[in-house]
């Protein structure tokens, strides 16, 4: 699984962090998404897909 | 010769009034007429206070698509924008929630940092202390008591005051003015005066923060003002928005949620008997979905023609996205009218969707988790002190809830 994020679209809702804390994080200065782990293991796939679904800005893309 | 009637015009002529009335005895359910419109089709026309007939979007999937669609504008100054109330005389400045990107994003990003998940989680112990202290006072005070006054309003007011750097001692002043601003039935002059009072108040605070910045959100804005990135008026506008939104909505969720739980004793027992944070978090999402306290719909205007369900919304036409009925869309949530704290309700649109999704939602969620996870456990015999029929509901505001909730234990 490969994850990409679009920081320009991100609105810092943090819902991705709530859904998959090992995969997503937020910048200290403005809460914009950062991606410490762009290729998460299979056991985190459901959480990552949920993160993409709840992202209000549709800023997360997931490729299997 | 036969006359022809344009079907679109004819539908506009038959458009029902919006907002619509809830059914007597069903204070937690959206208006039945909204449900009828949702069943009839994806789009309807409704008539507003000024005679305009914007489109009403009722279904979950359409609302999510439109709220994330760049052809849809949140700019209140565009012609066709479906206003909730008349513009005050002389107009007022508007905060970023009524602007589009890039201006919206520029201003919003100035205040997103304190709402990041880790920052909000760091506030949890402080919120827990506020909640515990208020419950101690509640237990030591008169019984019965009004839960709104003694608990539901103070919790989020204390939290947002701390976050912003607003003195809580001024709470009567800002709560009274907030109530006027969100009431649909006040005159434009009254609303304008209340808004003016709060702008003046925040402007005064901004002056203090510019002179003596400390570690709070208003001081952060003050630094932007000093650096020339933000005008002092824009900073005051943002302060007013965050102050009102930070206490009104959460206060209503606490009181209305508690009343809804009283009416569903089995569900209340789940919260009373658990310290499972996952269950508490899930309960909060379900109560947000089920109650949906912002019941005037998200307001937008189309900037290009947009096709929805085989019909075309023309550029310049207004849109109202009725999130309350979207959260009861059977196409998204099974048995949507059943309150079920164990269901996965996380995809609700109670906080909206798209670039304008509620800025404060991580904080609101955390506060509600602390409240719902604490109040009923600490006061297991908490119950209403009056009948449901005697409780006054906020049918006249842009935020739904109860004016009072007498409780005993």
PDB file of N, CA, C and O in Angstrom, chain A residues 7-15 17-19 21 25-32 50 52-58, chain B residues 64 67-68 104 108-109 112-113 115-119 121 224 344 346-347 352-359 361-362 365:
ATOM      1  N   UNK A   7      -0.656  18.483   0.567  1.00  0.00           N
ATOM      2  CA  UNK A   7      -0.619  19.469   1.661  1.00  0.00           C
ATOM      3  C   UNK A   7      -1.338  20.768   1.293  1.00  0.00           C
ATOM      4  O   UNK A   7      -1.801  21.479   2.183  1.00  0.00           O
ATOM      5  N   UNK A   8      -1.439  21.067  -0.004  1.00  0.00           N
ATOM      6  CA  UNK A   8      -2.143  22.294  -0.399  1.00  0.00           C
ATOM      7  C   UNK A   8      -3.641  22.195  -0.134  1.00  0.00           C
ATOM      8  O   UNK A   8      -4.298  23.168   0.211  1.00  0.00           O
ATOM      9  N   UNK A   9      -4.181  20.982  -0.321  1.00  0.00           N
ATOM     10  CA  UNK A   9      -5.624  20.799  -0.088  1.00  0.00           C
ATOM     11  C   UNK A   9      -5.953  20.628   1.397  1.00  0.00           C
ATOM     12  O   UNK A   9      -7.052  20.924   1.833  1.00  0.00           O
ATOM     13  N   UNK A  10      -4.984  20.113   2.177  1.00  0.00           N
ATOM     14  CA  UNK A  10      -5.223  19.751   3.587  1.00  0.00           C
ATOM     15  C   UNK A  10      -5.779  20.927   4.385  1.00  0.00           C
ATOM     16  O   UNK A  10      -5.315  22.059   4.251  1.00  0.00           O
ATOM     17  N   UNK A  11      -6.809  20.668   5.210  1.00  0.00           N
ATOM     18  CA  UNK A  11      -7.379  21.715   6.053  1.00  0.00           C
ATOM     19  C   UNK A  11      -7.098  21.462   7.535  1.00  0.00           C
ATOM     20  O   UNK A  11      -7.754  22.020   8.407  1.00  0.00           O
ATOM     21  N   UNK A  12      -6.138  20.602   7.814  1.00  0.00           N
ATOM     22  CA  UNK A  12      -5.655  20.389   9.188  1.00  0.00           C
ATOM     23  C   UNK A  12      -6.741  19.867  10.125  1.00  0.00           C
ATOM     24  O   UNK A  12      -6.747  20.187  11.301  1.00  0.00           O
ATOM     25  N   UNK A  13      -7.655  19.048   9.595  1.00  0.00           N
ATOM     26  CA  UNK A  13      -8.711  18.526  10.474  1.00  0.00           C
ATOM     27  C   UNK A  13      -8.157  17.487  11.445  1.00  0.00           C
ATOM     28  O   UNK A  13      -8.757  17.240  12.490  1.00  0.00           O
ATOM     29  N   UNK A  14      -7.063  16.848  11.080  1.00  0.00           N
ATOM     30  CA  UNK A  14      -6.451  15.861  11.966  1.00  0.00           C
ATOM     31  C   UNK A  14      -7.184  14.529  12.010  1.00  0.00           C
ATOM     32  O   UNK A  14      -6.800  13.632  12.761  1.00  0.00           O
ATOM     33  N   UNK A  15      -8.224  14.373  11.208  1.00  0.00           N
ATOM     34  CA  UNK A  15      -8.991  13.127  11.268  1.00  0.00           C
ATOM     35  C   UNK A  15      -8.166  11.933  10.801  1.00  0.00           C
ATOM     36  O   UNK A  15      -8.403  10.806  11.235  1.00  0.00           O
ATOM     37  N   UNK A  17      -5.015  11.538  11.533  1.00  0.00           N
ATOM     38  CA  UNK A  17      -4.185  11.166  12.691  1.00  0.00           C
ATOM     39  C   UNK A  17      -5.008  10.322  13.661  1.00  0.00           C
ATOM     40  O   UNK A  17      -4.524   9.334  14.215  1.00  0.00           O
ATOM     41  N   UNK A  18      -6.267  10.729  13.859  1.00  0.00           N
ATOM     42  CA  UNK A  18      -7.154   9.956  14.743  1.00  0.00           C
ATOM     43  C   UNK A  18      -7.344   8.544  14.186  1.00  0.00           C
ATOM     44  O   UNK A  18      -7.327   7.562  14.923  1.00  0.00           O
ATOM     45  N   UNK A  19      -7.483   8.439  12.873  1.00  0.00           N
ATOM     46  CA  UNK A  19      -7.769   7.142  12.242  1.00  0.00           C
ATOM     47  C   UNK A  19      -6.523   6.246  12.197  1.00  0.00           C
ATOM     48  O   UNK A  19      -6.630   5.037  12.379  1.00  0.00           O
ATOM     49  N   UNK A  21      -2.729   6.745  13.518  1.00  0.00           N
ATOM     50  CA  UNK A  21      -1.696   7.575  14.145  1.00  0.00           C
ATOM     51  C   UNK A  21      -0.281   7.178  13.732  1.00  0.00           C
ATOM     52  O   UNK A  21       0.632   7.995  13.761  1.00  0.00           O
ATOM     53  N   UNK A  25       0.740  12.375  10.560  1.00  0.00           N
ATOM     54  CA  UNK A  25       1.051  13.305  11.645  1.00  0.00           C
ATOM     55  C   UNK A  25       0.734  14.713  11.142  1.00  0.00           C
ATOM     56  O   UNK A  25       0.366  14.897   9.980  1.00  0.00           O
ATOM     57  N   UNK A  26       0.864  15.698  12.033  1.00  0.00           N
ATOM     58  CA  UNK A  26       0.567  17.079  11.660  1.00  0.00           C
ATOM     59  C   UNK A  26       1.765  17.972  11.955  1.00  0.00           C
ATOM     60  O   UNK A  26       2.433  17.797  12.980  1.00  0.00           O
ATOM     61  N   UNK A  27       1.993  18.964  11.091  1.00  0.00           N
ATOM     62  CA  UNK A  27       3.043  19.958  11.308  1.00  0.00           C
ATOM     63  C   UNK A  27       2.707  20.799  12.525  1.00  0.00           C
ATOM     64  O   UNK A  27       1.547  21.190  12.697  1.00  0.00           O
ATOM     65  N   UNK A  28       3.729  21.078  13.359  1.00  0.00           N
ATOM     66  CA  UNK A  28       3.482  21.841  14.575  1.00  0.00           C
ATOM     67  C   UNK A  28       2.925  23.231  14.282  1.00  0.00           C
ATOM     68  O   UNK A  28       2.044  23.721  14.971  1.00  0.00           O
ATOM     69  N   UNK A  29       3.455  23.884  13.237  1.00  0.00           N
ATOM     70  CA  UNK A  29       3.115  25.299  13.063  1.00  0.00           C
ATOM     71  C   UNK A  29       1.696  25.547  12.567  1.00  0.00           C
ATOM     72  O   UNK A  29       1.128  26.598  12.834  1.00  0.00           O
ATOM     73  N   UNK A  30       1.109  24.594  11.817  1.00  0.00           N
ATOM     74  CA  UNK A  30      -0.241  24.856  11.298  1.00  0.00           C
ATOM     75  C   UNK A  30      -1.126  23.619  11.183  1.00  0.00           C
ATOM     76  O   UNK A  30      -2.230  23.694  10.650  1.00  0.00           O
ATOM     77  N   UNK A  31      -0.672  22.497  11.702  1.00  0.00           N
ATOM     78  CA  UNK A  31      -1.526  21.304  11.709  1.00  0.00           C
ATOM     79  C   UNK A  31      -1.680  20.613  10.369  1.00  0.00           C
ATOM     80  O   UNK A  31      -2.481  19.683  10.232  1.00  0.00           O
ATOM     81  N   UNK A  32      -0.936  21.073   9.351  1.00  0.00           N
ATOM     82  CA  UNK A  32      -1.051  20.449   8.024  1.00  0.00           C
ATOM     83  C   UNK A  32      -0.429  19.049   8.068  1.00  0.00           C
ATOM     84  O   UNK A  32       0.570  18.809   8.736  1.00  0.00           O
ATOM     85  N   UNK A  50      -9.816   4.290   5.953  1.00  0.00           N
ATOM     86  CA  UNK A  50     -10.793   5.093   6.702  1.00  0.00           C
ATOM     87  C   UNK A  50     -10.332   6.549   6.789  1.00  0.00           C
ATOM     88  O   UNK A  50     -11.132   7.472   6.646  1.00  0.00           O
ATOM     89  N   UNK A  52      -8.587   8.171   4.644  1.00  0.00           N
ATOM     90  CA  UNK A  52      -8.853   8.808   3.350  1.00  0.00           C
ATOM     91  C   UNK A  52     -10.331   9.144   3.210  1.00  0.00           C
ATOM     92  O   UNK A  52     -10.700  10.186   2.670  1.00  0.00           O
ATOM     93  N   UNK A  53     -11.193   8.277   3.744  1.00  0.00           N
ATOM     94  CA  UNK A  53     -12.636   8.484   3.605  1.00  0.00           C
ATOM     95  C   UNK A  53     -13.137   9.641   4.463  1.00  0.00           C
ATOM     96  O   UNK A  53     -14.058  10.352   4.075  1.00  0.00           O
ATOM     97  N   UNK A  54     -12.546   9.820   5.631  1.00  0.00           N
ATOM     98  CA  UNK A  54     -13.051  10.896   6.517  1.00  0.00           C
ATOM     99  C   UNK A  54     -12.325  12.224   6.286  1.00  0.00           C
ATOM    100  O   UNK A  54     -12.745  13.248   6.816  1.00  0.00           O
ATOM    101  N   UNK A  55     -11.267  12.226   5.503  1.00  0.00           N
ATOM    102  CA  UNK A  55     -10.559  13.492   5.260  1.00  0.00           C
ATOM    103  C   UNK A  55     -11.510  14.463   4.565  1.00  0.00           C
ATOM    104  O   UNK A  55     -11.965  14.212   3.451  1.00  0.00           O
ATOM    105  N   UNK A  56     -11.824  15.586   5.215  1.00  0.00           N
ATOM    106  CA  UNK A  56     -12.822  16.496   4.632  1.00  0.00           C
ATOM    107  C   UNK A  56     -12.337  17.163   3.352  1.00  0.00           C
ATOM    108  O   UNK A  56     -13.129  17.620   2.544  1.00  0.00           O
ATOM    109  N   UNK A  57     -11.013  17.222   3.186  1.00  0.00           N
ATOM    110  CA  UNK A  57     -10.450  17.905   2.027  1.00  0.00           C
ATOM    111  C   UNK A  57     -10.104  16.941   0.895  1.00  0.00           C
ATOM    112  O   UNK A  57      -9.623  17.366  -0.152  1.00  0.00           O
ATOM    113  N   UNK A  58     -10.371  15.651   1.085  1.00  0.00           N
ATOM    114  CA  UNK A  58     -10.018  14.627   0.098  1.00  0.00           C
ATOM    115  C   UNK A  58      -8.550  14.769  -0.321  1.00  0.00           C
ATOM    116  O   UNK A  58      -8.209  14.741  -1.490  1.00  0.00           O
TER     117      UNK A  58
ATOM    118  N   UNK B  64     -21.740  15.469   0.439  1.00  0.00           N
ATOM    119  CA  UNK B  64     -20.281  15.324   0.531  1.00  0.00           C
ATOM    120  C   UNK B  64     -19.632  15.762  -0.769  1.00  0.00           C
ATOM    121  O   UNK B  64     -18.606  16.440  -0.765  1.00  0.00           O
ATOM    122  N   UNK B  67     -19.962  19.710  -1.100  1.00  0.00           N
ATOM    123  CA  UNK B  67     -19.167  20.478  -0.127  1.00  0.00           C
ATOM    124  C   UNK B  67     -17.675  20.431  -0.464  1.00  0.00           C
ATOM    125  O   UNK B  67     -16.908  21.267   0.002  1.00  0.00           O
ATOM    126  N   UNK B  68     -17.270  19.457  -1.266  1.00  0.00           N
ATOM    127  CA  UNK B  68     -15.873  19.386  -1.688  1.00  0.00           C
ATOM    128  C   UNK B  68     -15.670  19.848  -3.127  1.00  0.00           C
ATOM    129  O   UNK B  68     -14.597  19.666  -3.676  1.00  0.00           O
ATOM    130  N   UNK B 104      -9.742  32.244   2.241  1.00  0.00           N
ATOM    131  CA  UNK B 104     -10.210  31.396   3.337  1.00  0.00           C
ATOM    132  C   UNK B 104      -9.059  30.578   3.930  1.00  0.00           C
ATOM    133  O   UNK B 104      -8.849  30.555   5.141  1.00  0.00           O
ATOM    134  N   UNK B 108      -7.581  30.819   7.661  1.00  0.00           N
ATOM    135  CA  UNK B 108      -7.841  29.634   8.488  1.00  0.00           C
ATOM    136  C   UNK B 108      -6.531  29.021   9.004  1.00  0.00           C
ATOM    137  O   UNK B 108      -6.450  28.608  10.150  1.00  0.00           O
ATOM    138  N   UNK B 109      -5.522  28.991   8.141  1.00  0.00           N
ATOM    139  CA  UNK B 109      -4.263  28.360   8.565  1.00  0.00           C
ATOM    140  C   UNK B 109      -3.573  29.124   9.687  1.00  0.00           C
ATOM    141  O   UNK B 109      -2.688  28.584  10.345  1.00  0.00           O
ATOM    142  N   UNK B 112      -5.106  27.157  12.804  1.00  0.00           N
ATOM    143  CA  UNK B 112      -5.279  25.701  12.849  1.00  0.00           C
ATOM    144  C   UNK B 112      -4.365  25.010  13.873  1.00  0.00           C
ATOM    145  O   UNK B 112      -4.731  23.959  14.399  1.00  0.00           O
ATOM    146  N   UNK B 113      -3.206  25.597  14.156  1.00  0.00           N
ATOM    147  CA  UNK B 113      -2.231  24.891  15.009  1.00  0.00           C
ATOM    148  C   UNK B 113      -2.801  24.433  16.364  1.00  0.00           C
ATOM    149  O   UNK B 113      -2.589  23.287  16.760  1.00  0.00           O
ATOM    150  N   UNK B 115      -5.595  23.439  17.120  1.00  0.00           N
ATOM    151  CA  UNK B 115      -6.602  22.393  16.993  1.00  0.00           C
ATOM    152  C   UNK B 115      -6.025  21.090  16.440  1.00  0.00           C
ATOM    153  O   UNK B 115      -6.759  20.155  16.137  1.00  0.00           O
ATOM    154  N   UNK B 116      -4.697  21.026  16.305  1.00  0.00           N
ATOM    155  CA  UNK B 116      -4.054  19.773  15.894  1.00  0.00           C
ATOM    156  C   UNK B 116      -4.291  18.721  16.988  1.00  0.00           C
ATOM    157  O   UNK B 116      -4.401  19.045  18.170  1.00  0.00           O
ATOM    158  N   UNK B 117      -4.363  17.461  16.560  1.00  0.00           N
ATOM    159  CA  UNK B 117      -4.795  16.382  17.461  1.00  0.00           C
ATOM    160  C   UNK B 117      -3.922  16.292  18.722  1.00  0.00           C
ATOM    161  O   UNK B 117      -4.430  16.188  19.844  1.00  0.00           O
ATOM    162  N   UNK B 118      -2.585  16.386  18.547  1.00  0.00           N
ATOM    163  CA  UNK B 118      -1.725  16.256  19.740  1.00  0.00           C
ATOM    164  C   UNK B 118      -1.899  17.431  20.693  1.00  0.00           C
ATOM    165  O   UNK B 118      -1.827  17.260  21.912  1.00  0.00           O
ATOM    166  N   UNK B 119      -2.104  18.623  20.132  1.00  0.00           N
ATOM    167  CA  UNK B 119      -2.323  19.801  20.980  1.00  0.00           C
ATOM    168  C   UNK B 119      -3.638  19.650  21.753  1.00  0.00           C
ATOM    169  O   UNK B 119      -3.726  19.987  22.937  1.00  0.00           O
ATOM    170  N   UNK B 121      -5.146  16.804  22.465  1.00  0.00           N
ATOM    171  CA  UNK B 121      -4.984  15.728  23.468  1.00  0.00           C
ATOM    172  C   UNK B 121      -4.255  16.243  24.710  1.00  0.00           C
ATOM    173  O   UNK B 121      -4.549  15.835  25.835  1.00  0.00           O
ATOM    174  N   UNK B 224       0.543  38.138  14.522  1.00  0.00           N
ATOM    175  CA  UNK B 224       0.297  38.295  13.077  1.00  0.00           C
ATOM    176  C   UNK B 224      -0.047  39.747  12.750  1.00  0.00           C
ATOM    177  O   UNK B 224       0.335  40.259  11.704  1.00  0.00           O
ATOM    178  N   UNK B 344     -20.824   2.396  14.032  1.00  0.00           N
ATOM    179  CA  UNK B 344     -19.739   3.222  13.515  1.00  0.00           C
ATOM    180  C   UNK B 344     -20.364   4.400  12.761  1.00  0.00           C
ATOM    181  O   UNK B 344     -20.781   4.267  11.619  1.00  0.00           O
ATOM    182  N   UNK B 346     -18.799   7.371  12.352  1.00  0.00           N
ATOM    183  CA  UNK B 346     -17.739   8.374  12.170  1.00  0.00           C
ATOM    184  C   UNK B 346     -17.823   9.160  10.870  1.00  0.00           C
ATOM    185  O   UNK B 346     -17.207  10.210  10.762  1.00  0.00           O
ATOM    186  N   UNK B 347     -18.571   8.655   9.889  1.00  0.00           N
ATOM    187  CA  UNK B 347     -18.600   9.379   8.610  1.00  0.00           C
ATOM    188  C   UNK B 347     -19.751  10.379   8.536  1.00  0.00           C
ATOM    189  O   UNK B 347     -20.095  10.866   7.471  1.00  0.00           O
ATOM    190  N   UNK B 352     -19.852  19.242   8.997  1.00  0.00           N
ATOM    191  CA  UNK B 352     -19.696  19.639   7.606  1.00  0.00           C
ATOM    192  C   UNK B 352     -18.654  18.786   6.920  1.00  0.00           C
ATOM    193  O   UNK B 352     -18.205  17.753   7.441  1.00  0.00           O
ATOM    194  N   UNK B 353     -18.272  19.208   5.718  1.00  0.00           N
ATOM    195  CA  UNK B 353     -17.292  18.464   4.926  1.00  0.00           C
ATOM    196  C   UNK B 353     -16.642  19.466   3.994  1.00  0.00           C
ATOM    197  O   UNK B 353     -17.130  20.572   3.829  1.00  0.00           O
ATOM    198  N   UNK B 354     -15.508  19.108   3.426  1.00  0.00           N
ATOM    199  CA  UNK B 354     -14.828  20.025   2.516  1.00  0.00           C
ATOM    200  C   UNK B 354     -13.922  20.981   3.275  1.00  0.00           C
ATOM    201  O   UNK B 354     -13.693  20.848   4.475  1.00  0.00           O
ATOM    202  N   UNK B 355     -13.430  21.980   2.551  1.00  0.00           N
ATOM    203  CA  UNK B 355     -12.431  22.893   3.108  1.00  0.00           C
ATOM    204  C   UNK B 355     -12.964  23.675   4.306  1.00  0.00           C
ATOM    205  O   UNK B 355     -12.191  24.157   5.133  1.00  0.00           O
ATOM    206  N   UNK B 356     -14.287  23.798   4.406  1.00  0.00           N
ATOM    207  CA  UNK B 356     -14.876  24.585   5.488  1.00  0.00           C
ATOM    208  C   UNK B 356     -15.292  23.739   6.675  1.00  0.00           C
ATOM    209  O   UNK B 356     -15.972  24.234   7.570  1.00  0.00           O
ATOM    210  N   UNK B 357     -14.894  22.474   6.701  1.00  0.00           N
ATOM    211  CA  UNK B 357     -15.306  21.648   7.846  1.00  0.00           C
ATOM    212  C   UNK B 357     -14.924  22.346   9.151  1.00  0.00           C
ATOM    213  O   UNK B 357     -13.860  22.969   9.245  1.00  0.00           O
ATOM    214  N   UNK B 358     -15.783  22.218  10.140  1.00  0.00           N
ATOM    215  CA  UNK B 358     -15.607  22.902  11.430  1.00  0.00           C
ATOM    216  C   UNK B 358     -14.149  22.839  11.915  1.00  0.00           C
ATOM    217  O   UNK B 358     -13.590  21.764  12.112  1.00  0.00           O
ATOM    218  N   UNK B 359     -13.577  23.999  12.096  1.00  0.00           N
ATOM    219  CA  UNK B 359     -12.194  24.109  12.564  1.00  0.00           C
ATOM    220  C   UNK B 359     -12.015  23.500  13.954  1.00  0.00           C
ATOM    221  O   UNK B 359     -11.001  22.895  14.270  1.00  0.00           O
ATOM    222  N   UNK B 361     -13.566  21.021  15.395  1.00  0.00           N
ATOM    223  CA  UNK B 361     -14.112  19.684  15.672  1.00  0.00           C
ATOM    224  C   UNK B 361     -13.218  18.788  16.532  1.00  0.00           C
ATOM    225  O   UNK B 361     -13.753  18.054  17.366  1.00  0.00           O
ATOM    226  N   UNK B 362     -11.880  18.840  16.424  1.00  0.00           N
ATOM    227  CA  UNK B 362     -11.104  17.961  17.326  1.00  0.00           C
ATOM    228  C   UNK B 362     -11.307  18.334  18.797  1.00  0.00           C
ATOM    229  O   UNK B 362     -11.398  17.459  19.662  1.00  0.00           O
ATOM    230  N   UNK B 365     -14.902  17.280  19.892  1.00  0.00           N
ATOM    231  CA  UNK B 365     -14.966  15.831  20.108  1.00  0.00           C
ATOM    232  C   UNK B 365     -14.338  15.470  21.453  1.00  0.00           C
ATOM    233  O   UNK B 365     -14.895  14.678  22.214  1.00  0.00           O
TER     234      UNK B 365
END
